[in-house]
Short mmCIF file of C-alpha atoms in Angstrom, two decimals:
data_model
loop_
_atom_site.label_atom_id
_atom_site.label_comp_id
_atom_site.label_asym_id
_atom_site.label_seq_id
_atom_site.Cartn_x
_atom_site.Cartn_y
_atom_site.Cartn_z
CA MET Q 1 -19.78 30.38 407.66
CA LYS Q 2 -20.20 28.25 404.57
CA ARG Q 3 -17.19 29.60 402.66
CA PHE Q 4 -14.84 30.01 405.61
CA ASP Q 5 -12.52 27.20 404.41
CA ALA Q 6 -12.16 28.88 401.02
CA LEU Q 7 -11.64 32.28 402.65
CA LEU Q 8 -8.68 31.00 404.68
CA PHE Q 9 -7.01 29.41 401.65
CA GLY Q 10 -7.63 32.69 399.80
CA VAL Q 11 -5.71 34.57 402.50
CA VAL Q 12 -2.82 32.10 402.12
CA PHE Q 13 -2.84 32.77 398.35
CA VAL Q 14 -2.66 36.53 398.89
CA VAL Q 15 0.18 36.31 401.44
CA TRP Q 16 2.24 33.85 399.39
CA GLY Q 17 1.67 35.87 396.20
CA ALA Q 18 2.81 39.08 397.90
CA LEU Q 19 5.91 37.34 399.30
CA ALA Q 20 6.78 35.82 395.92
CA LEU Q 21 6.51 39.27 394.36
CA MET Q 22 8.72 40.71 397.09
CA TYR Q 23 11.36 37.98 396.74
CA ALA Q 24 11.41 38.45 392.97
CA THR Q 25 11.72 42.24 392.99
CA ILE Q 26 13.81 43.19 396.05
CA PRO Q 27 17.44 42.16 395.43
CA MET Q 28 18.53 42.96 399.01
CA ILE Q 29 16.65 39.91 400.37
CA GLN Q 30 18.84 37.71 398.19
CA MET Q 31 16.11 35.15 397.58
CA PRO Q 32 15.72 35.44 393.79
CA ASN Q 33 15.18 31.71 393.19
CA SER Q 34 12.69 31.20 395.97
CA PHE Q 35 10.03 33.32 394.28
CA ARG Q 36 9.41 30.38 391.92
CA VAL Q 37 8.50 28.07 394.82
CA TRP Q 38 6.36 30.52 396.77
CA GLY Q 39 4.84 31.88 393.53
CA LEU Q 40 3.81 28.40 392.36
CA GLY Q 41 2.62 27.76 395.90
CA ALA Q 42 0.43 30.87 395.67
CA VAL Q 43 -1.06 29.58 392.40
CA LEU Q 44 -1.65 26.22 394.03
CA PHE Q 45 -3.54 27.78 396.94
CA LEU Q 46 -5.55 29.87 394.47
CA VAL Q 47 -6.59 26.61 392.77
CA LEU Q 48 -7.39 25.12 396.17
CA THR Q 49 -9.48 28.17 397.04
CA LEU Q 50 -11.46 27.89 393.80
CA LEU Q 51 -11.94 24.14 394.25
CA THR Q 52 -13.18 24.69 397.81
CA VAL Q 53 -15.67 27.31 396.59
CA LEU Q 54 -16.87 25.02 393.80
CA ALA Q 55 -17.09 22.06 396.18
CA GLY Q 56 -19.21 24.19 398.53
CA ARG Q 57 -21.78 24.35 395.76
CA GLY Q 58 -22.02 20.53 395.82
CA ARG Q 59 -25.16 18.72 394.76
CA GLY Q 60 -26.70 18.46 398.18
CA ASN Q 61 -25.86 22.04 399.18
CA GLU Q 62 -27.94 23.78 396.54
CA MET V 1 8.41 7.17 396.24
CA LEU V 2 9.83 3.68 396.78
CA ALA V 3 11.56 3.84 393.40
CA GLY V 4 12.96 7.23 394.39
CA LEU V 5 14.26 5.89 397.68
CA VAL V 6 15.92 2.90 396.01
CA SER V 7 17.41 5.08 393.27
CA SER V 8 18.86 7.74 395.58
CA GLU V 9 20.21 5.21 398.10
CA SER V 10 21.67 2.88 395.46
CA ASN V 11 23.78 5.78 394.28
CA TYR V 12 25.83 5.48 397.48
CA LEU V 13 26.79 1.90 396.60
CA GLY V 14 28.88 3.38 393.80
CA GLY V 15 30.83 5.46 396.32
CA THR V 16 29.49 8.85 395.22
CA THR V 17 30.57 11.91 397.17
CA VAL V 18 27.24 13.78 397.14
CA LEU V 19 25.60 14.23 400.55
CA TYR V 20 21.96 14.14 401.65
CA ASP V 21 21.49 17.80 400.72
CA GLY V 22 22.55 17.07 397.14
CA ASN V 23 25.00 19.96 396.80
CA PRO V 24 26.15 19.57 393.16
CA THR V 25 29.53 21.25 393.71
CA LEU V 26 30.77 17.96 395.21
CA LEU V 27 30.25 16.34 391.80
CA ASN V 28 32.25 18.82 389.75
CA ASP V 29 34.84 16.16 388.85
CA ASP V 30 32.31 13.67 387.53
CA PRO V 31 28.71 14.97 387.32
CA ALA V 32 27.42 11.62 385.97
CA GLU V 33 28.01 10.12 389.44
CA GLY V 34 24.91 11.92 390.69
CA GLN V 35 22.43 10.72 388.05
CA LEU V 36 20.77 8.05 390.18
CA PHE V 37 20.82 10.26 393.27
CA TYR V 38 19.00 13.21 391.69
CA SER V 39 16.64 10.90 389.76
CA GLY V 40 15.69 9.38 393.10
CA TYR V 41 14.98 12.76 394.68
CA ILE V 42 12.86 13.86 391.71
CA LEU V 43 10.87 10.59 391.84
CA LEU V 44 10.40 11.09 395.57
CA SER V 45 9.06 14.61 395.08
CA ALA V 46 6.71 13.36 392.34
CA GLY V 47 5.45 10.70 394.76
CA LEU V 48 4.88 13.29 397.50
CA PHE V 49 2.96 15.45 395.02
CA LEU V 50 0.65 12.54 394.14
CA VAL V 51 0.09 11.56 397.79
CA ALA V 52 -0.90 15.12 398.69
CA THR V 53 -3.16 15.39 395.63
CA SER V 54 -5.05 12.24 396.55
CA ALA V 55 -5.45 13.46 400.16
CA ILE V 56 -6.94 16.76 398.98
CA ALA V 57 -9.22 14.98 396.49
CA THR V 58 -10.45 12.68 399.29
CA ALA V 59 -11.33 15.67 401.48
CA LEU V 60 -13.02 17.56 398.63
CA ARG V 61 -15.22 14.68 397.51
CA PRO V 62 -17.85 14.84 400.30
CA LYS V 63 -18.08 18.59 399.72
CA PHE V 64 -18.65 18.11 396.00
CA ASN V 65 -21.23 15.41 396.76
CA GLY V 66 -23.04 17.69 399.19
CA VAL V 67 -22.48 15.34 402.14
CA ILE V 68 -20.86 18.14 404.15
CA GLU V 69 -20.93 21.92 403.86
CA SER V 70 -17.80 22.68 405.80
CA TRP V 71 -14.73 20.68 406.84
CA SER V 72 -14.02 19.78 410.44
CA PRO V 73 -10.88 21.52 411.80
CA ILE V 74 -8.96 18.23 411.38
CA SER V 75 -10.01 17.83 407.73
CA PHE V 76 -9.17 21.49 407.07
CA ALA V 77 -5.77 21.08 408.75
CA THR V 78 -5.09 17.94 406.70
CA VAL V 79 -5.88 19.77 403.45
CA ALA V 80 -3.69 22.70 404.52
CA TRP V 81 -0.88 20.26 405.39
CA SER V 82 -1.30 18.53 402.05
CA GLY V 83 -1.06 21.93 400.35
CA LEU V 84 2.25 22.52 402.12
CA LEU V 85 3.39 19.06 401.01
CA LEU V 86 2.55 19.95 397.38
CA VAL V 87 4.61 23.12 397.68
CA SER V 88 7.46 21.12 399.25
CA ALA V 89 7.39 18.75 396.27
CA ILE V 90 7.66 21.81 394.01
CA ALA V 91 10.54 23.09 396.19
CA ALA V 92 12.30 19.72 395.80
CA ALA V 93 11.93 19.88 392.01
CA ASN V 94 13.19 23.48 392.09
CA ALA V 95 16.26 22.42 394.07
CA PHE V 96 17.18 19.16 392.33
CA LEU V 97 15.86 19.26 388.74
CA PRO V 98 18.59 21.65 387.50
CA SER V 99 21.25 19.39 389.06
CA LEU V 100 19.66 16.30 387.48
CA LEU V 101 19.73 17.90 384.04
CA TRP V 102 23.36 18.93 384.65
CA THR V 103 24.41 15.36 385.52
CA PHE V 104 22.96 14.19 382.18
CA GLY V 105 24.81 16.98 380.34
CA LEU V 106 21.57 18.73 379.39
CA ARG V 107 22.52 22.11 380.89
CA GLU V 108 25.45 24.14 382.21
CA SER V 109 26.55 23.94 385.85
CA VAL V 110 24.00 24.91 388.52
CA SER V 111 24.02 28.29 390.29
CA GLY V 112 21.89 29.39 393.24
CA TYR V 113 21.66 25.85 394.61
CA THR V 114 21.94 26.92 398.28
CA MET V 115 18.83 29.08 398.04
CA GLY V 116 16.73 26.28 396.50
CA TRP V 117 17.90 23.84 399.16
CA SER V 118 17.20 26.32 402.00
CA VAL V 119 13.56 26.77 400.91
CA LEU V 120 13.05 22.99 400.71
CA PHE V 121 14.88 22.46 404.01
CA HIS V 122 12.64 25.04 405.68
CA ASN V 123 9.48 23.25 404.53
CA MET V 124 10.92 19.92 405.66
CA HIS V 125 11.08 21.32 409.21
CA TYR V 126 7.46 22.39 409.34
CA LEU V 127 5.77 19.45 407.62
CA PRO V 128 6.44 17.03 410.52
CA LEU V 129 5.85 19.77 413.10
CA MET V 130 2.42 20.67 411.71
CA ALA V 131 1.52 16.98 411.31
CA THR V 132 2.45 16.38 414.96
CA VAL V 133 0.25 19.20 416.18
CA ILE V 134 -2.68 17.99 414.05
CA LEU V 135 -2.25 14.53 415.60
CA TRP V 136 -2.31 16.00 419.14
CA TYR V 137 -5.66 17.49 418.23
CA VAL V 138 -6.91 14.10 416.96
CA LEU V 139 -5.53 11.99 419.83
CA VAL V 140 -6.74 14.29 422.62
CA GLU V 141 -10.24 14.26 421.15
CA ASN V 142 -10.02 10.46 420.95
CA VAL V 143 -9.02 9.88 424.57
CA THR V 144 -11.12 12.62 426.23
CA GLY V 145 -13.92 13.41 423.78
CA VAL V 146 -13.06 17.10 424.18
CA LYS V 147 -13.34 19.48 421.22
CA SER V 148 -12.03 23.04 421.17
CA ILE V 149 -13.95 25.43 423.44
CA PHE V 150 -12.97 28.25 421.09
CA GLY V 151 -15.02 26.90 418.20
CA GLN V 152 -14.14 25.20 414.94
CA ASN V 153 -13.33 28.36 412.98
CA PHE V 154 -10.69 29.52 415.47
CA SER V 155 -8.90 26.16 415.14
CA LYS V 156 -8.99 26.51 411.35
CA ILE V 157 -7.50 30.02 411.58
CA VAL V 158 -4.68 28.68 413.74
CA PHE V 159 -3.89 25.84 411.31
CA ALA V 160 -3.98 28.32 408.39
CA MET V 161 -1.47 30.44 410.32
CA TYR V 162 1.15 27.74 409.75
CA LEU V 163 0.90 28.49 406.04
CA ILE V 164 1.02 32.24 406.66
CA PHE V 165 4.12 32.08 408.85
CA VAL V 166 6.19 29.42 407.06
CA PRO V 167 7.37 31.38 403.96
CA PRO V 168 8.56 34.65 405.56
CA THR V 169 10.44 32.84 408.33
CA SER V 170 12.73 30.94 405.96
CA LEU V 171 15.30 33.74 406.07
CA TYR V 172 17.05 32.34 409.13
CA HIS V 173 18.49 29.45 407.10
CA LEU V 174 20.64 32.03 405.32
CA PHE V 175 22.31 33.43 408.43
CA LEU V 176 25.55 31.56 407.65
CA GLU V 177 25.78 33.19 404.20
CA PRO V 178 28.60 35.73 404.54
CA ASP V 179 27.21 38.28 402.06
CA LEU V 180 23.69 38.51 403.52
CA ALA V 181 22.75 42.16 404.22
CA GLU V 182 22.68 43.13 407.92
CA THR V 183 19.14 44.51 407.59
CA VAL V 184 17.93 41.17 406.24
CA ARG V 185 19.61 39.38 409.16
CA VAL V 186 17.80 41.56 411.69
CA VAL V 187 14.45 41.23 409.90
CA GLY V 188 15.04 37.46 409.58
CA SER V 189 15.70 37.18 413.34
CA LEU V 190 12.50 39.05 414.15
CA LEU V 191 10.39 37.07 411.67
CA SER V 192 11.76 33.76 412.94
CA LEU V 193 10.09 34.40 416.31
CA PHE V 194 6.68 34.17 414.64
CA ILE V 195 7.16 30.55 413.58
CA ALA V 196 6.29 29.35 417.09
CA VAL V 197 2.99 31.26 417.20
CA PRO V 198 0.67 28.64 415.60
CA THR V 199 2.12 25.77 417.67
CA ILE V 200 1.73 27.76 420.89
CA LEU V 201 -1.86 28.63 419.94
CA VAL V 202 -2.76 24.97 419.28
CA PHE V 203 -1.20 24.09 422.65
CA LEU V 204 -3.34 26.80 424.30
CA ILE V 205 -6.52 25.58 422.58
CA ILE V 206 -5.93 21.98 423.69
CA VAL V 207 -4.86 22.73 427.27
CA ALA V 208 -7.56 25.35 427.91
CA SER V 209 -10.26 23.06 426.46
CA LEU V 210 -9.08 20.16 428.65
CA GLU V 211 -8.83 22.31 431.79
CA CYS V 212 -12.32 23.79 431.36
CA HIS V 213 -13.86 20.35 430.79
CA ALA V 214 -11.96 18.83 433.74
CA ARG V 215 -13.13 21.63 436.06
CA ALA V 216 -16.70 21.17 434.80
CA GLN V 217 -16.39 17.54 435.95
CA GLY V 218 -15.46 18.75 439.46
CA ALA V 219 -11.65 18.82 439.24
CA ARG V 220 -9.98 21.41 441.49
CA GLY V 221 -6.56 23.01 442.02
CA LEU V 222 -4.19 24.88 439.72
CA PHE V 223 -2.55 21.60 438.66
CA GLY V 224 -4.97 19.17 440.30
CA TRP V 225 -7.26 18.96 437.27
CA MET V 226 -4.50 17.22 435.35
CA LYS V 227 -4.87 14.14 437.56
CA SER V 228 -8.28 13.46 436.05
CA LEU V 229 -6.79 13.00 432.57
CA PRO V 230 -6.42 9.35 431.46
CA TRP V 231 -2.64 9.08 431.89
CA ASP V 232 -2.86 5.26 431.84
CA ASN V 233 -3.72 5.53 428.15
CA PRO V 234 -0.45 5.25 426.12
CA ALA V 235 -1.62 7.97 423.73
CA MET V 236 -2.41 10.46 426.50
CA ALA V 237 0.96 9.90 428.19
CA ALA V 238 2.74 10.24 424.84
CA VAL V 239 0.95 13.48 423.90
CA GLY V 240 1.59 14.90 427.38
CA MET V 241 5.32 14.25 427.18
CA ALA V 242 5.43 15.32 423.52
CA THR V 243 4.18 18.79 424.50
CA VAL V 244 6.84 18.99 427.23
CA ASN V 245 9.56 17.95 424.78
CA MET V 246 8.24 20.36 422.16
CA ALA V 247 8.55 23.15 424.76
CA PHE V 248 12.18 22.18 425.53
CA GLY V 249 13.00 22.09 421.83
CA GLY V 250 11.17 25.36 421.22
CA VAL V 251 13.13 27.22 423.89
CA PHE V 252 16.51 26.27 422.42
CA SER V 253 15.43 26.64 418.80
CA MET V 254 14.66 30.28 419.56
CA VAL V 255 18.18 30.65 420.92
CA LEU V 256 19.71 29.13 417.79
CA ILE V 257 17.80 31.16 415.21
CA GLN V 258 19.03 34.50 416.55
CA GLU V 259 21.44 35.66 413.88
CA LYS V 260 24.30 36.51 416.29
CA LEU V 261 24.13 33.08 417.94
CA ALA V 262 23.40 31.02 414.81
CA VAL V 263 26.88 31.64 413.44
CA LEU V 264 28.53 30.48 416.67
CA LEU V 265 26.34 27.46 417.46
CA SER V 266 25.23 26.01 414.12
CA ASP V 267 28.18 23.66 413.65
CA THR V 268 28.34 22.52 417.27
CA PHE V 269 26.61 19.67 419.12
CA PHE V 270 24.07 22.25 420.33
CA VAL V 271 22.01 21.45 417.21
CA PRO V 272 21.59 17.66 417.71
CA GLY V 273 21.16 18.40 421.44
CA TYR V 274 18.09 20.57 421.07
CA PHE V 275 16.75 19.05 417.85
CA HIS V 276 16.16 15.59 419.35
CA PHE V 277 13.50 17.16 421.59
CA PHE V 278 11.58 17.83 418.36
CA THR V 279 12.46 14.78 416.27
CA VAL V 280 12.30 12.02 418.89
CA GLY V 281 10.51 13.66 421.82
CA ALA V 282 7.67 15.34 419.94
CA VAL V 283 7.35 14.06 416.35
CA SER V 284 8.33 10.37 416.72
CA LEU V 285 6.57 10.01 420.07
CA THR V 286 3.33 11.47 418.66
CA PHE V 287 3.50 9.30 415.53
CA ILE V 288 4.10 6.19 417.69
CA ALA V 289 1.11 7.14 419.86
CA THR V 290 -0.98 7.42 416.69
CA LEU V 291 0.21 4.02 415.47
CA ILE V 292 -0.73 2.52 418.84
CA TYR V 293 -4.30 3.48 417.94
CA ILE V 294 -4.19 2.90 414.19
CA ILE V 295 -2.57 -0.57 414.07
CA PRO V 296 -5.01 -2.33 416.45
CA ALA V 297 -7.90 -0.52 414.74
CA LEU V 298 -6.83 -1.91 411.35
CA THR V 299 -5.76 -5.38 412.48
CA GLU V 300 -8.37 -5.83 415.25
CA HIS V 301 -5.53 -7.03 417.47
CA ARG V 302 -5.09 -5.94 421.08
CA CYS V 303 -3.01 -3.01 422.25
CA TRP V 304 0.15 -4.68 423.64
CA ARG V 305 0.64 -4.04 427.39
CA PRO V 306 -0.73 -0.48 427.74
CA ASN V 307 0.55 -0.37 431.34
CA ILE V 308 4.12 -0.53 429.99
CA LEU V 309 3.48 1.67 426.95
CA SER V 310 1.95 4.42 429.08
CA ARG V 311 5.16 4.68 431.12
CA LEU V 312 7.62 4.70 428.24
CA PRO V 313 7.12 8.42 427.37
CA TYR V 314 8.48 9.40 430.81
CA VAL V 315 11.58 7.21 430.39
CA LEU V 316 12.07 8.56 426.86
CA THR V 317 11.83 12.13 428.15
CA THR V 318 14.40 11.36 430.87
CA GLY V 319 16.75 10.07 428.18
CA LEU V 320 16.07 13.15 426.07
CA VAL V 321 16.76 15.52 428.94
CA LEU V 322 20.13 13.81 429.51
CA PHE V 323 20.91 13.84 425.79
CA GLY V 324 19.66 17.40 425.33
CA ALA V 325 21.30 18.94 428.40
CA GLY V 326 24.61 17.16 427.67
CA GLY V 327 24.46 18.04 423.98
CA ILE V 328 23.48 21.69 424.46
CA PHE V 329 26.22 22.34 427.02
CA ALA V 330 28.66 20.41 424.82
CA GLY V 331 27.68 22.81 422.04
CA TYR V 332 28.36 25.80 424.28
CA HIS V 333 31.82 24.31 424.92
CA GLY V 334 32.49 23.97 421.20
CA VAL V 335 32.04 20.20 420.67
CA PRO V 336 31.59 19.85 416.90
CA ARG V 337 28.91 17.83 415.15
CA ARG V 338 29.24 15.99 411.83
CA ILE V 339 32.33 14.12 413.04
CA PHE V 340 32.93 10.38 413.20
CA ASP V 341 35.86 10.18 415.65
CA LEU V 342 34.36 10.80 419.08
CA SER V 343 37.80 11.02 420.67
CA TYR V 344 38.16 14.34 418.82
CA HIS V 345 41.84 13.49 418.69
CA VAL V 346 44.09 14.81 415.94
CA ASP V 347 47.62 13.48 415.75
CA ASP V 348 49.48 14.15 412.54
CA PRO V 349 52.93 15.52 411.68
CA VAL V 350 51.63 19.09 411.51
CA GLU V 351 49.53 19.36 414.64
CA HIS V 352 48.55 17.42 417.74
CA ILE V 353 45.17 18.16 419.33
CA ASP V 354 43.61 16.69 422.45
CA ALA V 355 40.01 17.60 423.21
CA PRO V 356 39.27 19.38 426.53
CA PHE V 357 38.36 16.97 429.34
CA VAL V 358 34.87 18.44 429.69
CA TRP V 359 34.00 17.32 426.15
CA GLY V 360 34.34 13.68 427.14
CA THR V 361 32.24 14.16 430.30
CA LEU V 362 29.42 15.94 428.47
CA MET V 363 29.40 13.46 425.60
CA GLY V 364 29.22 10.67 428.20
CA VAL V 365 25.96 12.23 429.42
CA VAL V 366 24.79 12.39 425.80
CA GLY V 367 25.65 8.68 425.44
CA ALA V 368 23.68 7.74 428.58
CA GLY V 369 20.64 9.63 427.26
CA SER V 370 21.00 7.96 423.87
CA LEU V 371 21.05 4.54 425.51
CA LEU V 372 17.79 5.20 427.37
CA MET V 373 16.13 6.55 424.23
CA THR V 374 17.28 3.54 422.21
CA ILE V 375 15.88 1.08 424.75
CA VAL V 376 12.51 2.87 424.82
CA LEU V 377 12.27 3.07 421.03
CA ALA V 378 13.20 -0.63 420.76
CA ILE V 379 10.35 -1.53 423.15
CA TYR V 380 7.97 0.67 421.16
CA ALA V 381 9.08 -1.02 417.91
CA TYR V 382 8.53 -4.46 419.47
CA ALA V 383 5.08 -3.42 420.72
CA LEU V 384 4.03 -2.11 417.30
CA VAL V 385 5.19 -5.32 415.62
CA ARG V 386 3.28 -7.37 418.21
CA MET V 387 0.13 -5.37 417.42
CA LEU V 388 0.70 -5.80 413.68
CA VAL V 389 1.47 -9.51 413.53
CA PRO V 390 -1.05 -12.10 414.75
CA VAL V 391 0.43 -13.93 417.75
CA SER V 392 -1.17 -16.84 419.55
CA GLY V 393 -2.20 -16.04 423.12
CA GLU V 394 -2.34 -12.28 422.57
CA ILE V 395 -1.34 -10.11 425.49
CA GLY V 396 -2.89 -6.72 426.06
CA VAL V 397 -6.13 -4.80 426.05
CA SER V 398 -8.60 -4.32 423.23
CA LEU V 399 -8.67 -0.79 421.86
CA GLU V 400 -12.13 0.02 423.20
CA ASN V 401 -11.02 -0.97 426.71
CA LEU V 402 -8.12 1.48 426.87
CA ARG V 403 -8.71 4.02 429.61
CA VAL V 404 -10.37 7.19 428.32
CA VAL V 405 -12.61 9.89 429.78
CA LEU V 406 -15.82 10.96 428.10
CA TRP V 407 -16.10 14.70 428.61
CA GLY V 408 -17.33 15.52 425.11
CA GLY V 409 -20.68 17.28 424.85
CA SER V 410 -20.86 18.12 428.56
CA ALA V 411 -21.85 21.66 429.57
CA ILE V 412 -18.79 23.48 430.88
CA GLU V 413 -20.31 26.91 431.73
CA ARG V 414 -17.77 29.50 432.90
CA GLN V 415 -14.47 27.98 434.08
CA ARG V 416 -10.96 29.14 434.90
CA ALA V 417 -8.15 27.91 432.64
CA TRP V 418 -4.80 29.25 433.80
CA ILE V 419 -2.33 26.49 432.95
CA GLY V 420 -2.16 27.27 429.23
CA PRO V 421 -1.37 30.99 429.60
CA LEU V 422 0.98 30.33 432.54
CA SER V 423 2.85 27.70 430.48
CA VAL V 424 3.30 30.18 427.64
CA CYS V 425 4.58 32.85 430.09
CA ALA V 426 7.04 30.31 431.51
CA LEU V 427 8.10 29.37 427.97
CA VAL V 428 8.79 32.99 426.98
CA ALA V 429 10.68 33.65 430.23
CA THR V 430 12.80 30.52 429.69
CA MET V 431 13.56 31.55 426.09
CA TYR V 432 14.67 34.97 427.33
CA PHE V 433 16.81 33.42 430.08
CA PHE V 434 18.62 30.97 427.78
CA THR V 435 19.13 33.57 425.05
CA ALA V 436 20.78 35.89 427.59
CA LEU V 437 22.75 32.97 429.05
CA SER V 438 23.93 31.94 425.59
CA PHE V 439 25.29 35.41 424.90
CA GLU V 440 27.07 35.39 428.27
CA ILE V 441 28.62 31.95 427.72
CA LEU V 442 29.65 32.60 424.14
CA GLU V 443 31.48 35.78 425.07
CA SER V 444 34.16 33.41 426.36
CA VAL V 445 34.42 31.51 423.07
CA PRO V 446 37.90 32.83 422.07
CA ILE V 447 39.34 31.58 425.41
CA LEU V 448 37.67 28.18 425.03
CA GLY V 449 38.91 28.13 421.45
CA GLU V 450 42.52 28.37 422.62
CA VAL V 451 42.00 25.65 425.22
CA GLY V 452 40.52 23.41 422.56
CA GLY V 453 43.35 24.09 420.18
CA HIS V 454 40.99 25.31 417.43
#
């Protein structure tokens, strides 16, 4: 599958984003600061997903 | 990164009290003492960020240029690993930037430091572990020609699983926090079990792929097929022993990260005992095996005495088993870690403490194991230097003449592959046994505590 690499990074983005949201909003877990790291990580994997999709449309692949 | 290293280390020349984890509470008397230290850590994280960015850009370029449509599993894993490195650099900035600003008087004192450090510390565990497993994949393909029989996409899913399982498993680093909710402790214990899943899956992929290819070449017997692997190759021997050591380390790590046991064992010698199976036995050994290939490839020198190098992993593992067994049982008996005086003797006007006799015996075993490991690592270091530096009258074998098997591309048809699943069953059974044993042994802790005078 041509976009499989991007799909996997997309899944990582979704999981990390959900965890960051959970850490930020559920006080019982006591991880209030960590949402910044995992949240920024989620953004980073979103960027990686988009880059991988764009790269898949490279010059020779069209 | 070099500037960061020099900056953080030079701070110690001034006699600062801050430790490797950078806990700012130790600098309350004079925050300015930590300026160089935190500057160094921030520079280091910036360097890691740039290294990871360049690695990702390198992998993306052939895709952008249309040279490839899809990454190989190894390229995908490298990009995923680089992504984790980027996040770790962010975690380092999250942990140390507030402290840096505090030491320069640019903000009030830091709160919530422990949490920031725990997240970074968690990532620092899995970066080398994931890198090691990726290198197993690379080295095994190099010495046997075998690729995964499960297909490229399955390997990519497994490598992506590292990124899925790393964040939610970080809870176990908080087990020593006294005010952590009981529900979170239980959930953290359960989640921590998942961290081993990707590593076990990569092990299964590699072993099953090797077994099927070996049987297709005519190998027979439940274990007999292993004899056809090129054990005379230093990389093959190192990867073989690295998987064994990883299994030893994995068993005892699962014991330690159970929340009831973590509190009792975390400050004992149990931790160095089991952790050396990972750090020396799996990570360092795999990286050395990789250097044995990389250095001659770059320098065009020979591989120094492969007949010696291919036997060193077994000696190293023997040393590790002595060190690990001695250290783990020493931990069960309450021998502390993070202590300089190995006599464990306290003699002051208030109290007089002599360590139990068994402590000395067990730490003697640890010492014997350490000695063996040191000798092996010294020989490895010498070999790597010999391969790096041009020496007249070179001794050894050229890289292309190292013993390999060429099973890649051969038809394997339908084959049995039992060793992988059986190994995992044995691993789970051993984890269960040692977890139960640990609970049994530690029930006697109060009695041992009285004997030890603690």
